Coordinates of C-alpha atoms and ligand atoms in Angstrom, one line a residue:
Chain A
M25 CA -23.2 -33.0 5.7
I26 CA -21.5 -33.9 2.4
R27 CA -23.4 -35.0 -0.7
F28 CA -21.8 -35.8 -4.1
D29 CA -24.3 -36.2 -6.9
Q30 CA -23.0 -37.5 -10.2
V31 CA -19.8 -35.5 -9.7
S32 CA -17.2 -35.6 -12.5
K33 CA -13.9 -33.8 -12.6
R34 CA -11.8 -33.5 -15.7
Y35 CA -8.6 -31.5 -15.4
E36 CA -7.7 -29.2 -18.2
G37 CA -6.1 -31.3 -20.9
G38 CA -6.1 -34.4 -18.7
H39 CA -8.4 -37.4 -18.4
E40 CA -11.2 -37.7 -15.9
A41 CA -9.9 -37.7 -12.4
L42 CA -13.4 -38.4 -11.0
S43 CA -16.4 -39.8 -12.9
Q44 CA -20.0 -39.7 -11.9
L45 CA -19.2 -39.9 -8.2
S46 CA -22.2 -40.1 -5.9
F47 CA -22.2 -40.6 -2.1
E48 CA -23.2 -39.0 1.1
V49 CA -21.5 -38.5 4.4
G50 CA -23.7 -37.6 7.3
G51 CA -23.0 -35.0 10.0
G52 CA -20.6 -36.3 12.6
E53 CA -19.6 -39.3 10.5
M54 CA -16.0 -40.3 9.9
A55 CA -15.0 -41.9 6.6
F56 CA -11.9 -42.9 4.8
V57 CA -11.4 -42.4 1.1
T58 CA -8.9 -44.9 -0.3
G59 CA -7.7 -46.2 -3.6
H60 CA -4.5 -46.5 -5.7
S61 CA -2.3 -43.6 -6.4
G62 CA -4.0 -41.4 -8.9
A63 CA -7.4 -42.8 -8.1
G64 CA -8.7 -39.3 -7.4
K65 CA -8.6 -39.1 -3.6
S66 CA -6.9 -35.7 -3.4
T67 CA -9.2 -34.4 -6.2
L68 CA -12.3 -35.4 -4.1
L69 CA -11.0 -33.5 -1.1
K70 CA -10.0 -30.5 -3.2
L71 CA -13.6 -30.2 -4.5
L72 CA -14.8 -29.9 -0.9
G73 CA -12.5 -27.0 -0.2
L74 CA -13.3 -25.3 -3.5
I75 CA -9.7 -25.6 -4.5
E76 CA -11.1 -27.2 -7.6
R77 CA -14.5 -27.0 -9.1
P78 CA -16.3 -30.1 -10.5
S79 CA -16.9 -30.3 -14.3
H80 CA -20.2 -31.9 -13.8
G81 CA -22.6 -32.8 -10.9
V82 CA -23.6 -31.1 -7.7
I83 CA -21.7 -31.1 -4.4
T84 CA -23.7 -30.1 -1.3
L85 CA -21.9 -29.2 1.9
D86 CA -24.0 -28.6 5.0
G87 CA -27.0 -27.9 2.8
Q88 CA -25.1 -25.5 0.6
N89 CA -24.7 -26.1 -3.1
L90 CA -21.0 -25.4 -3.6
A91 CA -21.6 -24.3 -7.2
K92 CA -23.4 -21.3 -5.7
V93 CA -20.5 -20.3 -3.6
G94 CA -18.8 -17.5 -5.5
R95 CA -15.3 -16.2 -5.1
G96 CA -16.2 -13.9 -2.3
G97 CA -17.8 -16.8 -0.4
I98 CA -14.8 -19.2 -0.6
P99 CA -12.9 -17.8 2.4
K100 CA -16.0 -18.0 4.6
L101 CA -16.6 -21.6 3.5
R102 CA -12.9 -22.6 4.1
R103 CA -13.0 -21.1 7.6
R104 CA -15.6 -23.8 8.5
L105 CA -13.3 -26.5 7.1
G106 CA -10.1 -27.9 8.6
M107 CA -7.9 -29.1 5.8
V108 CA -4.8 -31.2 6.1
F109 CA -2.8 -31.2 2.9
Q110 CA -0.7 -33.9 1.4
D111 CA 2.2 -31.5 1.1
H112 CA 1.6 -29.8 4.5
R113 CA 1.4 -26.3 3.1
L114 CA 3.1 -24.6 6.0
L115 CA 4.5 -21.1 6.0
M116 CA 8.2 -21.8 6.2
D117 CA 9.2 -18.3 7.5
R118 CA 6.9 -18.4 10.5
T119 CA 7.2 -20.4 13.7
V120 CA 5.2 -23.5 14.4
F121 CA 3.1 -21.5 16.7
A122 CA 2.3 -18.8 14.1
N123 CA 1.4 -21.4 11.6
V124 CA -1.1 -23.1 13.8
E125 CA -2.4 -19.7 14.9
L126 CA -3.3 -18.6 11.3
P127 CA -6.9 -19.9 11.1
L128 CA -7.6 -18.1 14.5
M129 CA -6.0 -14.9 13.3
I130 CA -8.2 -15.1 10.2
A131 CA -11.2 -15.8 12.3
G132 CA -10.4 -12.9 14.5
T133 CA -10.1 -14.8 17.8
A134 CA -8.8 -12.8 20.8
P135 CA -5.1 -13.2 21.4
N136 CA -5.2 -14.9 24.8
E137 CA -7.9 -17.4 23.5
R138 CA -5.7 -18.0 20.5
A139 CA -2.6 -18.8 22.5
K140 CA -4.7 -21.2 24.6
R141 CA -6.1 -23.0 21.6
V142 CA -2.8 -23.1 19.7
R143 CA -1.1 -24.7 22.7
A144 CA -3.9 -27.2 23.1
A145 CA -3.7 -28.2 19.4
L146 CA 0.1 -28.5 19.5
E147 CA -0.2 -30.6 22.6
K148 CA -2.7 -32.8 20.9
V149 CA -0.2 -33.6 18.1
G150 CA 2.7 -33.8 20.6
L151 CA 4.6 -30.7 19.4
L152 CA 4.1 -28.3 22.2
A153 CA 7.9 -28.2 22.7
Y154 CA 8.4 -27.1 19.2
E155 CA 6.2 -24.0 19.2
R156 CA 9.1 -21.5 18.7
Q157 CA 10.8 -23.4 15.9
L158 CA 10.5 -22.9 12.2
P159 CA 8.9 -25.7 10.2
A160 CA 12.1 -26.3 8.2
T161 CA 13.8 -27.5 11.4
L162 CA 11.2 -30.2 11.8
S163 CA 11.1 -33.7 10.3
A164 CA 8.5 -34.5 7.6
G165 CA 6.3 -36.3 10.1
E166 CA 6.5 -33.4 12.5
Q167 CA 5.6 -30.9 9.8
Q168 CA 2.7 -33.0 8.9
R169 CA 1.5 -32.9 12.5
V170 CA 1.8 -29.1 12.5
G171 CA -0.5 -29.1 9.5
I172 CA -2.9 -31.3 11.5
A173 CA -2.8 -28.9 14.5
R174 CA -3.5 -26.0 12.1
A175 CA -6.5 -27.9 10.7
I176 CA -8.1 -28.6 14.1
V177 CA -7.3 -25.4 15.9
A178 CA -10.4 -23.5 14.8
K179 CA -12.8 -26.3 15.6
P180 CA -14.1 -26.9 12.1
M181 CA -17.4 -28.5 11.3
L182 CA -15.7 -30.7 8.7
L183 CA -12.2 -32.0 8.9
V184 CA -10.7 -33.1 5.6
A185 CA -7.3 -34.7 5.7
D186 CA -5.2 -35.9 2.7
E187 CA -2.7 -38.6 3.7
P188 CA -2.3 -37.2 7.2
T189 CA -0.2 -40.1 8.3
G190 CA 1.9 -40.5 5.2
N191 CA 5.1 -39.7 6.9
L192 CA 4.4 -41.0 10.4
D193 CA 5.7 -44.2 11.9
P194 CA 2.9 -46.7 12.7
T195 CA 2.5 -45.9 16.4
L196 CA 2.3 -42.2 15.7
A197 CA -0.1 -42.8 12.8
V198 CA -2.4 -44.7 15.0
E199 CA -2.3 -41.9 17.6
I200 CA -3.1 -39.3 15.0
M201 CA -6.0 -41.4 13.6
G202 CA -7.2 -41.7 17.1
L203 CA -7.1 -37.9 17.4
F204 CA -9.4 -37.7 14.3
A205 CA -11.7 -40.2 15.8
E206 CA -11.8 -38.1 19.0
F207 CA -13.0 -35.1 16.9
Q208 CA -15.7 -37.2 15.4
Q209 CA -16.9 -38.1 18.9
V210 CA -17.5 -34.5 19.6
G211 CA -19.6 -34.0 16.5
T212 CA -17.1 -33.0 13.8
T213 CA -17.5 -34.7 10.4
V214 CA -14.2 -36.2 9.4
L215 CA -13.0 -37.3 5.9
V216 CA -9.6 -38.8 5.6
A217 CA -7.8 -39.8 2.3
S218 CA -5.3 -42.6 2.9
H219 CA -3.9 -45.7 1.3
D220 CA -2.7 -47.2 4.5
L221 CA -5.1 -50.1 4.4
P222 CA -4.0 -51.8 7.7
L223 CA -4.5 -48.6 9.5
I224 CA -7.9 -48.0 7.9
K225 CA -9.0 -51.5 8.9
R226 CA -7.9 -50.9 12.4
M227 CA -10.0 -47.8 12.7
K228 CA -13.3 -49.5 12.0
K229 CA -14.8 -46.6 10.1
R230 CA -16.6 -46.3 6.9
V231 CA -14.4 -46.7 3.8
I232 CA -15.0 -45.2 0.3
V233 CA -12.9 -46.9 -2.3
L234 CA -12.1 -45.2 -5.6
D235 CA -10.6 -46.7 -8.7
H236 CA -9.7 -44.5 -11.6
G237 CA -12.1 -41.9 -10.4
R238 CA -15.0 -44.2 -9.9
L239 CA -16.6 -45.3 -6.7
V240 CA -16.0 -49.1 -6.6
A241 CA -16.9 -49.8 -3.0
D242 CA -18.5 -48.1 0.0
V243 CA -18.0 -50.2 3.1
A244 CA -20.0 -49.3 6.2
A245 CA -18.1 -49.1 9.5
E246 CA -19.7 -52.3 10.9
E247 CA -18.6 -54.2 7.8
V248 CA -14.9 -53.3 8.0
L249 CA -13.1 -56.5 8.9
Chain B
M11 CA 1.4 -37.1 23.4
Q12 CA -0.6 -36.1 26.4
E13 CA -4.3 -36.8 26.8
L14 CA -6.5 -33.9 27.6
P15 CA -9.8 -34.5 29.3
L16 CA -12.3 -34.0 26.5
N17 CA -14.7 -31.5 28.1
E18 CA -11.9 -29.3 29.5
S19 CA -10.0 -29.1 26.2
P20 CA -10.2 -25.7 24.6
L21 CA -10.0 -27.6 21.3
L22 CA -12.8 -30.0 21.5
G23 CA -16.4 -29.2 22.4
E24 CA -18.9 -27.5 20.1
S25 CA -17.3 -26.9 16.7
H26 CA -17.2 -23.5 15.2
P27 CA -20.9 -22.9 14.5
R28 CA -20.9 -20.8 11.4
G29 CA -17.2 -20.4 11.1
G30 CA -17.0 -16.8 10.3
R31 CA -15.2 -14.0 12.2
S32 CA -16.1 -14.1 15.9
R33 CA -19.0 -11.8 16.0
A34 CA -18.4 -10.7 19.5
R35 CA -15.3 -8.7 18.7
P36 CA -15.2 -7.8 15.0
V37 CA -13.9 -4.3 15.5
A38 CA -11.2 -5.4 18.0
S39 CA -10.0 -8.2 15.8
W40 CA -10.1 -6.0 12.7
R41 CA -8.0 -3.4 14.6
E42 CA -5.7 -6.1 15.8
H43 CA -5.0 -7.4 12.3
H44 CA -4.4 -3.9 11.1
G45 CA -1.8 -3.5 13.9
W46 CA -0.3 -6.8 13.1
S47 CA -0.2 -6.1 9.3
A48 CA 1.5 -2.7 9.9
L49 CA 4.1 -4.2 12.1
A50 CA 4.7 -7.3 10.0
S51 CA 5.1 -5.3 6.8
L52 CA 7.5 -2.9 8.6
R53 CA 9.5 -5.8 9.8
R54 CA 9.6 -7.3 6.3
L55 CA 10.9 -3.9 4.9
M56 CA 13.5 -3.8 7.6
S57 CA 14.6 -7.3 6.9
R58 CA 15.9 -6.2 3.5
P59 CA 17.2 -2.8 4.2
V60 CA 19.2 -2.2 1.0
G61 CA 16.3 -2.9 -1.3
T62 CA 13.9 -0.8 0.9
L63 CA 16.3 2.1 1.0
L64 CA 16.8 2.1 -2.7
T65 CA 13.1 2.1 -3.4
V66 CA 12.5 4.8 -0.8
A67 CA 15.4 6.9 -2.1
V68 CA 14.1 6.8 -5.7
M69 CA 10.6 7.8 -4.5
A70 CA 12.0 10.5 -2.3
I71 CA 14.0 12.0 -5.1
A72 CA 10.9 12.0 -7.3
L73 CA 9.0 13.8 -4.6
A74 CA 11.8 16.2 -3.8
L75 CA 12.1 17.5 -7.4
P76 CA 8.8 19.3 -7.5
L77 CA 9.4 20.6 -4.0
T78 CA 12.7 22.0 -5.0
F79 CA 11.3 23.7 -8.1
Y80 CA 8.5 25.1 -6.0
L81 CA 11.1 26.5 -3.6
L82 CA 13.1 28.1 -6.5
L83 CA 10.0 29.5 -8.0
G84 CA 9.0 31.1 -4.6
N85 CA 12.4 32.7 -4.3
V86 CA 12.4 34.1 -7.8
Q87 CA 9.0 35.5 -7.2
K88 CA 10.0 37.1 -3.9
M89 CA 13.0 38.6 -5.6
G90 CA 10.8 40.0 -8.4
E91 CA 8.5 41.5 -5.9
A92 CA 11.4 43.0 -3.9
L93 CA 12.9 44.5 -7.1
G94 CA 9.5 45.7 -8.3
Q95 CA 8.9 47.7 -5.1
N96 CA 11.6 50.2 -6.0
Q97 CA 10.8 50.1 -9.6
T98 CA 10.0 53.6 -10.7
V99 CA 9.1 54.9 -14.1
S100 CA 11.2 57.8 -15.2
V101 CA 9.5 60.5 -17.2
F102 CA 11.9 62.7 -19.0
L103 CA 10.3 66.1 -19.8
Q104 CA 11.2 68.0 -22.9
P105 CA 14.1 70.5 -22.3
T106 CA 11.8 73.3 -22.9
Q107 CA 9.7 72.4 -19.8
G108 CA 10.5 74.6 -16.9
G109 CA 10.1 74.0 -13.1
S110 CA 6.5 75.1 -12.9
A111 CA 5.5 72.9 -15.9
A112 CA 7.2 70.0 -14.2
E113 CA 5.3 70.6 -11.0
L114 CA 2.1 70.8 -12.9
T115 CA 2.7 67.5 -14.7
A116 CA 3.7 65.9 -11.4
K117 CA 0.5 67.1 -9.7
K118 CA -1.6 65.6 -12.6
L119 CA 0.2 62.3 -12.1
R120 CA -0.2 62.3 -8.3
D121 CA -3.9 62.6 -8.8
R122 CA -4.0 59.2 -10.6
A123 CA -5.1 56.3 -8.4
E124 CA -2.4 53.9 -9.5
V125 CA 0.4 56.3 -8.6
A126 CA 2.0 56.1 -5.2
S127 CA 4.3 59.1 -5.4
V128 CA 6.0 61.4 -7.9
T129 CA 9.4 62.9 -7.2
V130 CA 10.5 65.8 -9.3
R131 CA 14.2 65.9 -10.0
T132 CA 15.5 69.2 -11.2
P133 CA 18.3 69.4 -13.8
Q134 CA 20.6 70.6 -11.1
Q135 CA 20.0 67.5 -9.0
G136 CA 20.6 65.4 -12.0
L137 CA 23.9 67.2 -12.7
D138 CA 24.9 66.8 -9.0
E139 CA 24.3 63.1 -9.2
L140 CA 26.4 62.9 -12.4
A141 CA 29.1 64.8 -10.7
R142 CA 29.2 62.4 -7.9
M143 CA 29.9 59.6 -10.3
Q144 CA 33.6 59.1 -10.8
G145 CA 35.0 60.3 -14.1
F146 CA 32.2 62.7 -14.9
S147 CA 33.1 65.7 -12.8
G148 CA 35.8 66.9 -15.1
A149 CA 33.7 66.6 -18.2
L150 CA 30.8 68.4 -16.6
H151 CA 32.9 71.5 -15.8
T152 CA 33.4 72.1 -19.5
L153 CA 29.6 72.5 -20.0
D154 CA 28.4 76.0 -20.3
S155 CA 24.8 75.3 -19.3
N156 CA 22.9 72.3 -17.8
P157 CA 21.7 70.1 -20.7
L158 CA 19.6 67.9 -18.5
P159 CA 15.8 68.0 -18.5
Y160 CA 13.4 67.8 -15.6
V161 CA 12.7 64.2 -14.7
L162 CA 9.7 62.9 -12.8
E163 CA 10.3 59.7 -10.9
V164 CA 6.9 58.0 -10.8
L165 CA 6.4 55.1 -8.4
P166 CA 3.3 53.1 -9.1
R167 CA 1.4 51.7 -6.1
P168 CA 2.7 48.2 -5.3
D169 CA -0.8 46.8 -5.6
A170 CA -1.3 48.3 -9.1
G171 CA -1.6 45.5 -11.7
A172 CA 0.7 45.2 -14.6
D173 CA -2.1 46.4 -16.9
A174 CA -2.7 49.5 -14.9
V175 CA 1.0 50.3 -14.9
E176 CA 1.1 49.7 -18.7
R177 CA -1.8 52.1 -19.2
L178 CA -0.2 54.7 -17.0
V179 CA 3.0 54.5 -19.0
A180 CA 1.1 54.8 -22.3
D181 CA -0.8 57.8 -21.0
M182 CA 2.4 59.5 -19.8
R183 CA 3.9 59.0 -23.2
G184 CA 1.0 60.9 -24.7
M185 CA 1.2 63.8 -22.2
Q186 CA 2.1 67.2 -23.3
G187 CA 5.7 68.1 -22.7
V188 CA 6.9 64.6 -22.1
D189 CA 9.9 63.6 -24.1
Q190 CA 10.6 60.0 -23.1
V191 CA 9.2 57.5 -20.6
Q192 CA 11.6 54.9 -19.4
D193 CA 9.6 52.0 -18.0
G194 CA 11.9 49.7 -16.0
G195 CA 8.9 47.7 -15.1
A196 CA 8.6 46.0 -18.4
W197 CA 11.0 43.2 -17.3
R198 CA 8.7 42.7 -14.3
Q199 CA 5.9 41.7 -16.6
R200 CA 8.3 39.3 -18.4
L201 CA 9.3 37.8 -15.1
E202 CA 5.6 37.5 -14.2
A203 CA 4.9 35.7 -17.4
L204 CA 8.0 33.5 -16.9
L205 CA 6.8 32.7 -13.3
G206 CA 3.5 31.7 -14.8
V207 CA 5.2 29.2 -17.1
G208 CA 7.3 28.0 -14.1
R209 CA 4.3 27.4 -11.9
R210 CA 2.6 25.4 -14.7
A211 CA 5.8 23.5 -15.2
V212 CA 6.0 22.6 -11.5
L213 CA 2.4 21.4 -11.7
V214 CA 3.0 19.2 -14.7
L215 CA 6.3 17.9 -13.2
A216 CA 4.6 17.1 -9.9
A217 CA 1.8 15.2 -11.7
L218 CA 4.4 13.2 -13.7
L219 CA 6.5 12.5 -10.6
V220 CA 3.4 11.5 -8.7
I221 CA 2.8 8.9 -11.4
A222 CA 6.4 7.8 -11.1
V223 CA 6.0 7.3 -7.4
L224 CA 2.9 5.3 -8.0
L225 CA 4.7 3.1 -10.5
V226 CA 7.7 2.6 -8.2
V227 CA 5.5 1.6 -5.2
G228 CA 3.3 -0.5 -7.4
N229 CA 6.2 -2.4 -9.0
T230 CA 7.9 -3.0 -5.6
V231 CA 4.7 -4.4 -4.1
R232 CA 4.1 -6.4 -7.3
V233 CA 7.5 -8.1 -6.9
D234 CA 6.8 -8.6 -3.2
I235 CA 3.5 -10.3 -3.9
A236 CA 5.0 -12.4 -6.7
G237 CA 7.7 -13.6 -4.3
R238 CA 5.2 -14.5 -1.7
S239 CA 2.6 -16.2 -3.9
E240 CA 3.1 -19.5 -2.0
E241 CA 2.4 -17.8 1.3
I242 CA -0.6 -16.1 -0.2
G243 CA -1.8 -19.4 -1.5
V244 CA -1.6 -21.0 2.0
L245 CA -3.4 -18.0 3.6
M246 CA -6.2 -18.4 1.1
L247 CA -6.4 -22.1 1.7
V248 CA -7.0 -21.6 5.4
G249 CA -9.8 -19.2 4.7
A250 CA -8.2 -15.7 4.5
S251 CA -10.2 -13.2 2.6
R252 CA -8.6 -11.1 -0.1
A253 CA -8.7 -8.1 2.2
F254 CA -6.8 -10.0 4.9
V255 CA -4.1 -11.2 2.5
R256 CA -3.8 -7.8 1.0
R257 CA -3.5 -5.8 4.2
P258 CA 0.2 -6.2 4.9
Y259 CA 1.0 -5.1 1.3
L260 CA -1.1 -2.0 1.6
Y261 CA 0.8 -1.2 4.8
A262 CA 4.0 -1.8 3.0
G263 CA 2.9 0.8 0.4
I264 CA 2.0 3.2 3.2
W265 CA 5.5 2.7 4.8
Y266 CA 7.3 3.2 1.5
G267 CA 5.3 6.4 0.9
L268 CA 5.7 7.7 4.4
F269 CA 9.5 7.1 4.5
S270 CA 10.0 8.5 1.0
G271 CA 7.9 11.5 2.0
L272 CA 10.0 12.2 5.1
L273 CA 13.2 11.7 3.1
A274 CA 11.9 14.0 0.4
V275 CA 11.3 16.7 3.0
G276 CA 14.8 16.1 4.2
F277 CA 16.2 16.6 0.7
A278 CA 14.1 19.8 0.2
V279 CA 15.3 21.2 3.5
L280 CA 18.9 20.5 2.4
V281 CA 18.3 22.3 -0.8
E282 CA 16.7 25.2 1.1
L283 CA 19.8 25.4 3.3
A284 CA 22.1 25.3 0.4
L285 CA 20.2 28.0 -1.4
A286 CA 19.6 30.3 1.6
E287 CA 23.0 32.0 1.6
P288 CA 23.4 32.7 -2.2
V289 CA 19.8 33.8 -2.5
A290 CA 20.2 36.2 0.5
R291 CA 23.4 37.6 -1.1
L292 CA 21.6 38.1 -4.4
G293 CA 18.8 39.8 -2.6
Q294 CA 21.2 42.2 -0.9
V295 CA 22.8 43.1 -4.2
Y296 CA 19.6 43.9 -6.0
A297 CA 17.0 44.9 -3.6
G298 CA 18.7 45.7 -0.4
K299 CA 16.5 43.6 1.8
L300 CA 15.1 40.2 0.9
Q301 CA 13.6 37.5 3.0
V302 CA 14.6 34.1 1.6
D303 CA 11.5 32.1 0.7
V304 CA 11.2 28.8 2.7
L305 CA 8.9 25.9 2.2
P306 CA 5.9 26.5 4.4
P307 CA 5.6 24.1 7.4
W308 CA 2.2 22.9 6.2
L309 CA 3.7 21.7 3.0
L310 CA 6.5 19.9 4.8
A311 CA 4.0 18.2 7.0
A312 CA 1.7 17.4 4.0
V313 CA 4.3 15.8 1.8
P314 CA 4.8 12.6 4.0
V315 CA 1.1 12.3 4.5
A316 CA 0.4 12.7 0.8
A317 CA 3.2 10.3 0.0
A318 CA 1.8 7.7 2.4
V319 CA -1.6 8.0 0.6
L320 CA 0.2 7.6 -2.7
G321 CA 2.0 4.5 -1.5
W322 CA -1.2 3.0 -0.3
L323 CA -2.9 3.8 -3.6
G324 CA -0.1 2.2 -5.6
A325 CA -0.1 -0.9 -3.5
R326 CA -3.9 -1.1 -3.6
L327 CA -4.0 -0.9 -7.4
V328 CA -1.3 -3.5 -7.9
S329 CA -2.5 -5.9 -5.2
A330 CA -6.0 -5.9 -6.5
W331 CA -4.8 -6.9 -9.9
Q332 CA -2.1 -9.3 -8.7
L333 CA -4.2 -11.2 -6.2
R334 CA -6.8 -11.8 -8.8
K335 CA -4.1 -13.9 -10.6
V336 CA -2.9 -15.7 -7.5
A337 CA -6.2 -16.8 -6.1
Ligands
ATP20 N1 -3.8 -30.2 -11.3 C1 -4.0 -31.3 -12.1 N2 -3.9 -31.1 -13.4 C2 -4.1 -32.2 -14.2 N3 -4.2 -33.4 -13.8 C3 -4.3 -33.6 -12.5 C4 -4.2 -32.6 -11.6 N4 -4.2 -33.0 -10.3 C5 -4.4 -34.4 -10.4 N5 -4.5 -34.7 -11.7 C6 -4.7 -36.1 -12.2 O1 -5.9 -36.5 -11.7 C7 -5.8 -37.8 -11.3 C8 -6.2 -38.0 -9.8 O2 -5.2 -37.3 -9.0 P1 -5.3 -37.2 -7.5 O3 -4.2 -36.3 -7.0 O4 -6.7 -36.9 -7.0 O5 -5.0 -38.7 -7.0 P2 -4.7 -39.4 -5.6 O6 -5.7 -40.4 -5.5 O7 -4.7 -38.3 -4.6 O8 -3.3 -39.9 -5.7 P3 -2.1 -40.1 -4.6 O9 -2.5 -41.3 -3.8 O10 -0.9 -40.4 -5.4 O11 -2.1 -38.8 -3.9 C9 -4.4 -38.3 -11.6 O12 -4.4 -39.0 -12.8 C10 -3.6 -37.0 -11.7 O13 -2.6 -37.1 -12.7
MG21 MG1 -3.4 -37.4 -3.3

């Protein structure tokens, strides 16, 4: 599903955020990306959503070379992706419901189907009661969960989450991770960036470890202790 | 958090196969998003009424100006026509010409195609007319004989062109027994020429103000997009196409155009009403009867439509350029 081949990313004027990164994630697999702050986790995820382009190397997603996806193709690619952002990226002047509904609006889903799916997604993250509220009236953790609901609502083939549990208390964090695992069970590929090591260990999934943009360890699910 | 049975959940189950727009209802969803965009942009405009009103008012005035000039021009033209209808050319015969000579000349003129009628006024009629004017009656009594010549009042056909009338006047000047030709129609030509200038000026003005309207809409939409760059960024991140992101802004342009067009028509009608009475009075003084020229209904209907198209165009031009920067 995901294939990185000697991928490097150098930001303009900055140092190398990722260097010669190579790995593969199979379809329906779930993996964590971890590493210190500034290791390049967010950068890796951004390359998948074509928010950034690699300086070198080839990224293949579902058999498609991302370098070949032009500007016009980006929206189509992103519609097949569910992205949870480290900074939520919610629309502050629209209700929780409207925020979660966005991907379905873009996909052109029928209104009644939309409502059904939005409620199901909100229920999954435990925010059904908040559907009429504006994101600003929610706590940071609640906002993060709205972002998660938005990412899963359109049933993406690949779910990419950047620190999805950063603002959640441990119990809730476990529940949310469980939710991601649930998606993996029905065939969605899931990639989660996190530096919550205890939680990662608990999940017993594959772990990709970055250090200063280099892949230093790739631990298979069975080997996670 | 409530647990949903996996197979019954609308969320889980087969993931979006190719992710694109649901193929089953592309037209319906497209139409739906248009409706949504139109409403959402309208709501946004209404949420800041003062700014919207100012923009709309500026655009409306820009649109109302050429309309007003068009209206004025129409009325001046109408008045010219009305005046021109009773515009006769007076042909003063030499004093030596008697009644039969005058009739002969009149007959020659009546035979010309561009002449509608020729009235012969005898010296006696002329004298009577003078006598009716106050102050002259006394002076006239002291005259031994009638000093006035025969006068032919020649009325050109209303459809005769200015050239034809000019040729007629020149010919009459050259006719035997003619002393003087007084062509009151010369001013008509001047008016005609002036109207030509006016019509051109209205066109140029309209073109300039159309550009002004485009600029105002464009700038308003540009500011709008700049203020919403964050929202646009989020929309693009979750897979919105440029067309999707742009749609509400295009509708905003359409609304601006439509409202300003309607307001411009309102302004023009006000001007029309304000002008109606004085123009009618002027008409009475000069031409006896004059229909005030009003803006034709088709034009009043066309202005809001054309303005909406302009608004859309301005928004389209700016958004294409602006979104290239954002995304
Ligand atoms: N837009 C950018 N321009 C320049 N440098 C950047 C940019 N984004 C990230 N970087 C740099 O690239 C490196 C990797 O950043 P990245 O955000 O991927 O780290 P991270 O692993 O997600 O860190 P964190 O755990 O703090 O979120 C950092 O050194 C960062 O300063
Ligand atoms: Mg990060």
